[in-house]
Tab-separated table of C-alpha atoms in Angstrom:
chain	number	residue	atom	x	y	z
U	85	MET	CA	0.012	0.031	0.149
U	86	THR	CA	1.336	3.630	-0.826
U	87	ASN	CA	0.941	6.399	1.975
U	88	TYR	CA	1.747	10.369	1.231
U	89	ILE	CA	3.462	12.580	3.345
U	90	THR	CA	0.848	15.511	3.539
U	91	SER	CA	2.065	18.154	5.216
U	92	TYR	CA	5.259	18.466	7.201
U	93	CYS	CA	6.685	21.083	8.902
U	94	HIS	CA	10.583	22.528	10.384
U	95	ILE	CA	11.249	24.997	13.447
U	96	LEU	CA	14.445	26.046	13.909
U	97	SER	CA	15.821	28.206	16.210
U	98	ASP	CA	14.829	31.489	14.654
U	99	GLU	CA	12.063	30.432	11.739
U	100	CYS	CA	10.043	28.231	10.397
U	101	TRP	CA	8.790	26.097	7.633
U	102	VAL	CA	5.526	24.407	6.573
U	103	ASN	CA	5.278	22.423	3.226
U	104	GLY	CA	8.754	24.113	2.360
U	105	LYS	CA	7.482	27.688	2.298
U	106	LYS	CA	8.895	29.615	5.173
U	107	ILE	CA	6.451	31.214	7.891
U	108	ALA	CA	6.243	35.032	8.059
U	109	LEU	CA	6.978	35.828	11.691
U	110	GLN	CA	6.173	39.296	12.799
U	111	ASP	CA	10.259	41.207	13.880
U	112	SER	CA	10.682	40.661	17.839
U	113	ASP	CA	13.083	38.972	20.561
U	114	ASP	CA	11.057	36.421	21.864
U	115	ASP	CA	11.567	32.678	21.612
U	116	ILE	CA	10.453	31.323	18.218
U	117	THR	CA	7.756	29.285	20.619
U	118	LYS	CA	6.346	32.674	21.725
U	119	GLN	CA	6.570	33.970	18.260
U	120	LEU	CA	4.798	31.271	16.888
U	121	TYR	CA	1.901	31.136	19.636
U	122	ASN	CA	1.547	34.837	18.863
U	123	TYR	CA	1.416	33.663	14.771
U	124	LEU	CA	-1.796	30.905	15.009
U	125	GLU	CA	-3.498	33.493	17.491
U	126	MET	CA	-3.673	30.752	20.307
U	127	ASP	CA	-5.575	31.282	23.443
U	128	TYR	CA	-4.448	28.170	25.369
U	129	PRO	CA	-3.007	29.092	28.801
U	130	LYS	CA	-1.482	25.745	29.232
U	131	PHE	CA	0.982	26.117	27.008
U	132	PHE	CA	3.325	28.885	28.952
U	133	LYS	CA	3.227	26.024	31.370
U	134	MET	CA	4.598	23.218	29.202
U	135	ASP	CA	8.398	22.673	28.659
U	136	ARG	CA	10.455	23.527	25.088
U	137	LEU	CA	10.469	20.029	24.344
U	138	SER	CA	6.578	19.926	24.759
U	139	LYS	CA	5.666	23.721	22.961
U	140	THR	CA	7.562	22.891	20.204
U	141	ALA	CA	5.863	19.371	19.384
U	142	PHE	CA	2.877	21.044	20.026
U	143	LEU	CA	3.140	24.057	18.052
U	144	GLY	CA	4.402	21.870	15.198
U	145	ALA	CA	1.549	19.644	14.955
U	146	GLU	CA	-1.200	22.793	15.499
U	147	LEU	CA	0.999	23.693	11.814
U	148	ILE	CA	0.671	20.984	10.766
U	149	LYS	CA	-3.336	20.687	11.485
U	150	ASN	CA	-4.091	24.141	10.006
U	151	ASN	CA	-2.934	22.817	6.518
U	152	ASN	CA	-4.753	19.091	6.600
U	153	LEU	CA	-8.116	20.403	8.725
U	154	ALA	CA	-9.217	16.651	7.186
U	155	LEU	CA	-8.110	15.723	9.946
U	156	LEU	CA	-10.618	16.566	11.998
U	157	ASN	CA	-12.737	14.482	10.247
U	158	TYR	CA	-10.893	11.141	11.335
U	159	LYS	CA	-12.356	9.473	14.677
U	160	ASP	CA	-10.303	9.814	17.691
U	161	ASP	CA	-8.602	6.560	17.261
U	162	GLU	CA	-7.852	6.761	13.917
U	163	VAL	CA	-5.212	9.304	14.380
U	164	GLY	CA	-1.483	8.093	15.683
U	165	LEU	CA	1.249	9.352	17.273
U	166	LEU	CA	5.209	8.351	16.170
U	167	PHE	CA	7.671	10.684	17.849
U	168	SER	CA	11.553	10.552	18.828
U	169	ASN	CA	14.132	12.498	19.641
U	170	PRO	CA	18.049	11.910	20.764
U	171	ILE	CA	18.542	13.042	24.379
U	172	SER	CA	14.693	12.575	26.010
U	173	SER	CA	13.707	14.712	28.336
U	174	ALA	CA	17.349	15.469	29.711
U	175	GLU	CA	17.007	19.387	29.385
U	176	THR	CA	13.977	19.387	32.164
U	177	ASP	CA	15.391	16.650	34.134
U	178	LEU	CA	18.111	19.058	34.755
U	179	ASN	CA	16.178	22.033	35.449
U	180	PHE	CA	13.876	19.781	38.064
U	181	LEU	CA	17.500	18.748	39.350
U	182	LYS	CA	18.060	22.527	39.494
U	183	SER	CA	15.140	23.609	41.204
U	184	TYR	CA	15.855	21.128	44.784
U	185	GLN	CA	20.023	21.668	44.510
U	186	ASN	CA	20.716	23.749	47.690
U	187	GLY	CA	17.922	23.055	49.468
U	188	GLY	CA	15.436	24.697	46.668
U	189	MET	CA	12.069	22.816	46.901
U	190	PRO	CA	11.510	20.117	43.784
U	191	SER	CA	9.084	21.851	41.428
U	192	PRO	CA	5.905	19.856	40.649
U	193	ALA	CA	5.418	21.503	37.213
U	194	LEU	CA	8.646	20.932	36.369
U	195	PHE	CA	8.849	17.050	37.458
U	196	VAL	CA	5.481	16.497	35.029
U	197	TYR	CA	8.141	17.208	31.799
U	198	THR	CA	10.607	14.596	33.231
U	199	LEU	CA	9.658	11.968	30.063
U	200	PRO	CA	9.565	12.688	26.860
U	201	ASN	CA	6.127	11.323	26.468
U	202	ILE	CA	4.319	13.666	27.841
U	203	LEU	CA	4.410	16.232	25.011
U	204	LEU	CA	2.407	13.098	23.150
U	205	GLY	CA	-0.378	13.864	25.825
U	206	GLU	CA	-0.117	17.181	25.315
U	207	ILE	CA	-0.854	16.788	21.749
U	208	ALA	CA	-3.504	14.126	21.885
U	209	ILE	CA	-5.742	16.386	24.836
U	210	ARG	CA	-5.652	19.386	22.743
U	211	ASN	CA	-7.148	17.409	19.616
U	212	LYS	CA	-8.427	14.273	21.378
U	213	TRP	CA	-6.218	12.309	19.147
U	214	TYR	CA	-6.320	9.174	20.781
U	215	GLY	CA	-5.131	6.657	18.881
U	216	GLU	CA	-1.552	5.113	19.176
U	217	SER	CA	1.550	7.056	20.239
U	218	VAL	CA	5.304	5.711	20.548
U	219	PHE	CA	8.074	8.041	21.479
U	220	THR	CA	11.288	6.509	21.184
U	221	VAL	CA	15.046	7.847	21.974
U	222	SER	CA	16.893	7.438	18.882
U	223	GLU	CA	20.663	9.323	18.344
U	224	ASN	CA	19.845	10.454	14.802
U	225	PHE	CA	16.971	11.041	12.615
U	226	ASP	CA	16.035	7.706	11.740
U	227	ALA	CA	13.884	7.826	8.142
U	228	ALA	CA	13.863	3.605	8.107
U	229	TYR	CA	12.417	3.453	11.947
U	230	PHE	CA	9.437	6.347	10.191
U	231	LEU	CA	9.024	4.946	7.171
U	232	SER	CA	8.544	1.255	8.826
U	233	TYR	CA	6.718	1.760	12.365
U	234	CYS	CA	4.239	4.126	10.164
U	235	ASN	CA	3.387	2.121	7.445
U	236	MET	CA	2.413	-0.855	9.875
U	237	LEU	CA	0.592	1.963	11.690
U	238	LEU	CA	-1.600	2.595	8.834
U	239	ASN	CA	-2.165	-0.863	7.340
U	240	LYS	CA	-3.308	-2.140	10.702
U	241	CYS	CA	-5.164	0.571	12.843
U	242	GLN	CA	-4.564	4.403	11.985
U	243	GLU	CA	-5.837	6.689	8.969
U	244	ALA	CA	-2.887	9.441	9.888
U	245	VAL	CA	0.190	9.294	11.576
U	246	LEU	CA	1.472	12.340	12.819
U	247	CYS	CA	5.348	11.834	12.829
U	248	GLY	CA	8.280	13.910	14.858
U	249	TRP	CA	11.778	14.257	15.364
U	250	ILE	CA	12.115	16.918	18.551
U	251	LYS	CA	15.229	18.641	18.885
U	252	ASN	CA	15.983	21.808	20.361
U	253	ASN	CA	16.274	23.938	17.143
U	254	GLU	CA	15.706	21.375	15.008
U	255	THR	CA	12.146	20.299	14.890
U	256	PHE	CA	10.802	18.342	11.855
U	257	LEU	CA	6.862	16.954	11.927
U	258	PHE	CA	5.481	15.668	8.983
U	259	LEU	CA	2.385	13.710	8.634
U	260	VAL	CA	1.390	10.371	6.990
U	261	GLU	CA	-2.023	9.538	5.458
U	262	LYS	CA	-3.314	6.922	2.881
U	263	GLU	CA	-4.439	9.585	0.636
U	264	ASP	CA	-3.001	12.253	-1.026
U	265	VAL	CA	-4.644	15.070	0.130
U	266	ASN	CA	-2.913	17.957	-0.185
U	267	GLN	CA	-1.457	16.927	-3.663
U	268	LEU	CA	2.172	17.341	-2.173
U	269	ASN	CA	2.982	14.154	-4.386
U	270	LEU	CA	5.403	13.218	-1.806
U	271	GLN	CA	5.086	9.572	-1.304
U	272	LEU	CA	6.297	7.907	1.876
U	273	SER	CA	9.604	6.557	1.422
U	274	LEU	CA	13.064	6.351	2.522
U	275	GLU	CA	14.513	8.753	-0.182
U	276	GLN	CA	11.740	11.318	0.182
U	277	LEU	CA	11.803	11.642	3.978
U	278	ASN	CA	15.299	12.077	4.189
U	279	LYS	CA	14.764	14.645	1.469
U	280	ILE	CA	12.186	16.703	2.712
U	281	TYR	CA	14.204	16.593	6.449
U	282	LEU	CA	17.358	17.859	4.997
U	283	LYS	CA	15.745	20.444	3.562
U	284	LYS	CA	15.742	23.013	6.044
U	285	ILE	CA	18.363	21.124	8.633
U	286	LYS	CA	22.006	22.085	8.702
P	219	MET	CA	-2.482	42.950	53.384
P	220	ASP	CA	-3.256	44.924	49.994
P	221	ASN	CA	0.539	44.312	49.462
P	222	ILE	CA	0.630	40.934	50.327
P	223	LYS	CA	-2.381	39.931	47.884
P	224	LEU	CA	-0.240	41.941	45.350
P	225	GLN	CA	2.850	40.487	45.976
P	226	LEU	CA	1.100	37.253	45.843
P	227	LYS	CA	-0.839	37.607	42.314
P	228	GLN	CA	2.828	38.245	41.577
P	229	GLN	CA	3.962	35.404	42.975
P	230	ILE	CA	1.384	33.455	41.442
P	231	ILE	CA	1.710	34.479	37.712
P	232	GLU	CA	5.480	33.869	37.707
P	233	GLN	CA	5.548	30.791	39.568
P	234	LEU	CA	2.681	29.114	37.509
P	235	ASN	CA	3.931	30.353	34.316
P	236	LEU	CA	0.892	32.645	33.798
P	237	GLU	CA	2.017	34.590	30.794
P	238	SER	CA	-1.040	35.419	29.183
P	239	VAL	CA	-2.391	36.731	32.568
P	240	SER	CA	-1.879	39.987	34.492
P	241	VAL	CA	-2.059	41.340	38.016
P	242	SER	CA	-4.968	43.629	37.091
P	243	ASP	CA	-6.773	40.259	35.737
P	244	ILE	CA	-6.841	38.569	39.288
P	245	ALA	CA	-9.604	39.955	41.869
P	246	ASP	CA	-8.814	39.195	45.359
P	247	ASP	CA	-12.169	37.157	45.502
P	248	MET	CA	-12.093	35.298	42.334
P	249	PRO	CA	-11.743	31.465	42.848
P	250	LEU	CA	-8.089	30.161	41.594
P	251	PHE	CA	-9.310	26.731	40.450
P	252	GLY	CA	-12.458	25.783	37.575
P	253	GLU	CA	-13.989	28.952	36.485
P	254	GLY	CA	-11.598	31.426	37.952
P	255	LEU	CA	-8.210	31.588	37.152
P	256	GLY	CA	-8.459	27.967	36.150
P	257	LEU	CA	-5.044	26.586	38.008
P	258	ASP	CA	-5.038	22.685	37.952
P	259	SER	CA	-3.662	19.789	40.323
P	260	ILE	CA	-0.149	20.680	39.171
P	261	ASP	CA	-0.637	24.398	40.316
P	262	ALA	CA	-2.021	23.397	43.641
P	263	LEU	CA	0.547	21.908	44.420
P	264	GLU	CA	3.030	24.675	43.232
P	265	LEU	CA	1.072	26.608	45.800
P	266	ILE	CA	2.349	24.799	48.333
P	267	VAL	CA	5.810	25.307	47.344
P	268	LEU	CA	4.849	28.867	47.176
P	269	MET	CA	3.916	29.666	50.672
P	270	GLU	CA	6.662	27.207	51.498
P	271	GLY	CA	9.423	28.689	49.951
P	272	ASN	CA	8.106	32.226	50.094
P	273	TYR	CA	6.388	32.780	53.734
P	274	ASN	CA	7.662	29.566	55.392
P	275	ILE	CA	4.123	27.973	55.623
P	276	LYS	CA	3.676	24.270	55.645
P	277	LEU	CA	0.595	23.017	54.490
P	278	LEU	CA	0.337	19.227	55.387
P	279	ASN	CA	-3.381	18.801	55.406
P	280	PRO	CA	-5.221	18.595	51.948
P	281	GLU	CA	-8.603	19.510	53.047
P	282	GLU	CA	-6.810	22.855	54.818
P	283	GLY	CA	-5.652	23.272	50.987
P	284	LYS	CA	-9.376	23.475	49.725
P	285	SER	CA	-10.045	25.864	51.724
P	286	VAL	CA	-6.742	28.175	51.669
P	287	PHE	CA	-6.404	28.219	47.792
P	288	GLN	CA	-10.106	29.210	47.150
P	289	SER	CA	-8.760	32.768	45.899
P	290	ILE	CA	-6.200	35.523	46.407
P	291	ASN	CA	-7.902	36.326	49.587
P	292	THR	CA	-8.307	33.230	51.365
P	293	MET	CA	-4.437	33.031	50.715
P	294	ALA	CA	-3.745	36.238	51.929
P	295	ASP	CA	-5.772	36.150	55.237
P	296	TYR	CA	-3.812	32.385	55.551
P	297	ILE	CA	-0.625	33.982	55.620
P	298	ALA	CA	-1.429	37.288	58.096
P	299	LYS	CA	-1.986	34.602	60.303
P	300	HIS	CA	0.767	31.714	59.813
P	301	LYS	CA	3.346	33.830	58.373
P	302	LYS	CA	6.563	32.994	60.794
């Protein structure tokens, strides 16, 4: 069966691209996550409580959803989430450690994010996507892993799979569906996946 | 007392990362949870940390927390009575 990449986005340290087109953000000294939050005109206070890992994944999902409104037509359990990164939640783990070193109080809000798969929960709650969800740790972006796992999910139980490589200053999300709904003509393959991943990641 | 209330609002906004909320958005009698400020269970834990870290007040009884964290007014009253 042929599956298709129907949307993809790159979130870098100071710019964002969706389907190869640069998002026009206003000039600002704000962090890219805050800039994108404003660009998307979101009203979701919980966003500000998330760690950076969750924020970038969450924003990527929003950007892709905005380009694939048909996603909203799938049943709750028909959209899967397949994410990966190289350092798990290490950055937040260290921040949590700092919160109680030297006699400080451990921060419950930081503790919540000391697991990387929490970002899957943030996306699932926001969108009511309750299909299969997987988070793995991998040293580098592994196109072969995404390809085989994604095809397996689509062949067995999902109509769409949102995939993400979530790394600070190098976030890449892509949506895979059974039909080429956006007519990007991007058949899911190892070659295609590596090509669009590398398009904006130096 | 007004100083404590203002300070509390600033501390809550900072500690709970309420970036879209300003001091003037939080009325003294506004419920902190549910339909008021919309805080959740993790925020409740952060409020406990805030009370201990900033006012040296330990809240050990969860039932007590429910009444203390009703609003800025109830928090300020409790701090005024128990601050060490």
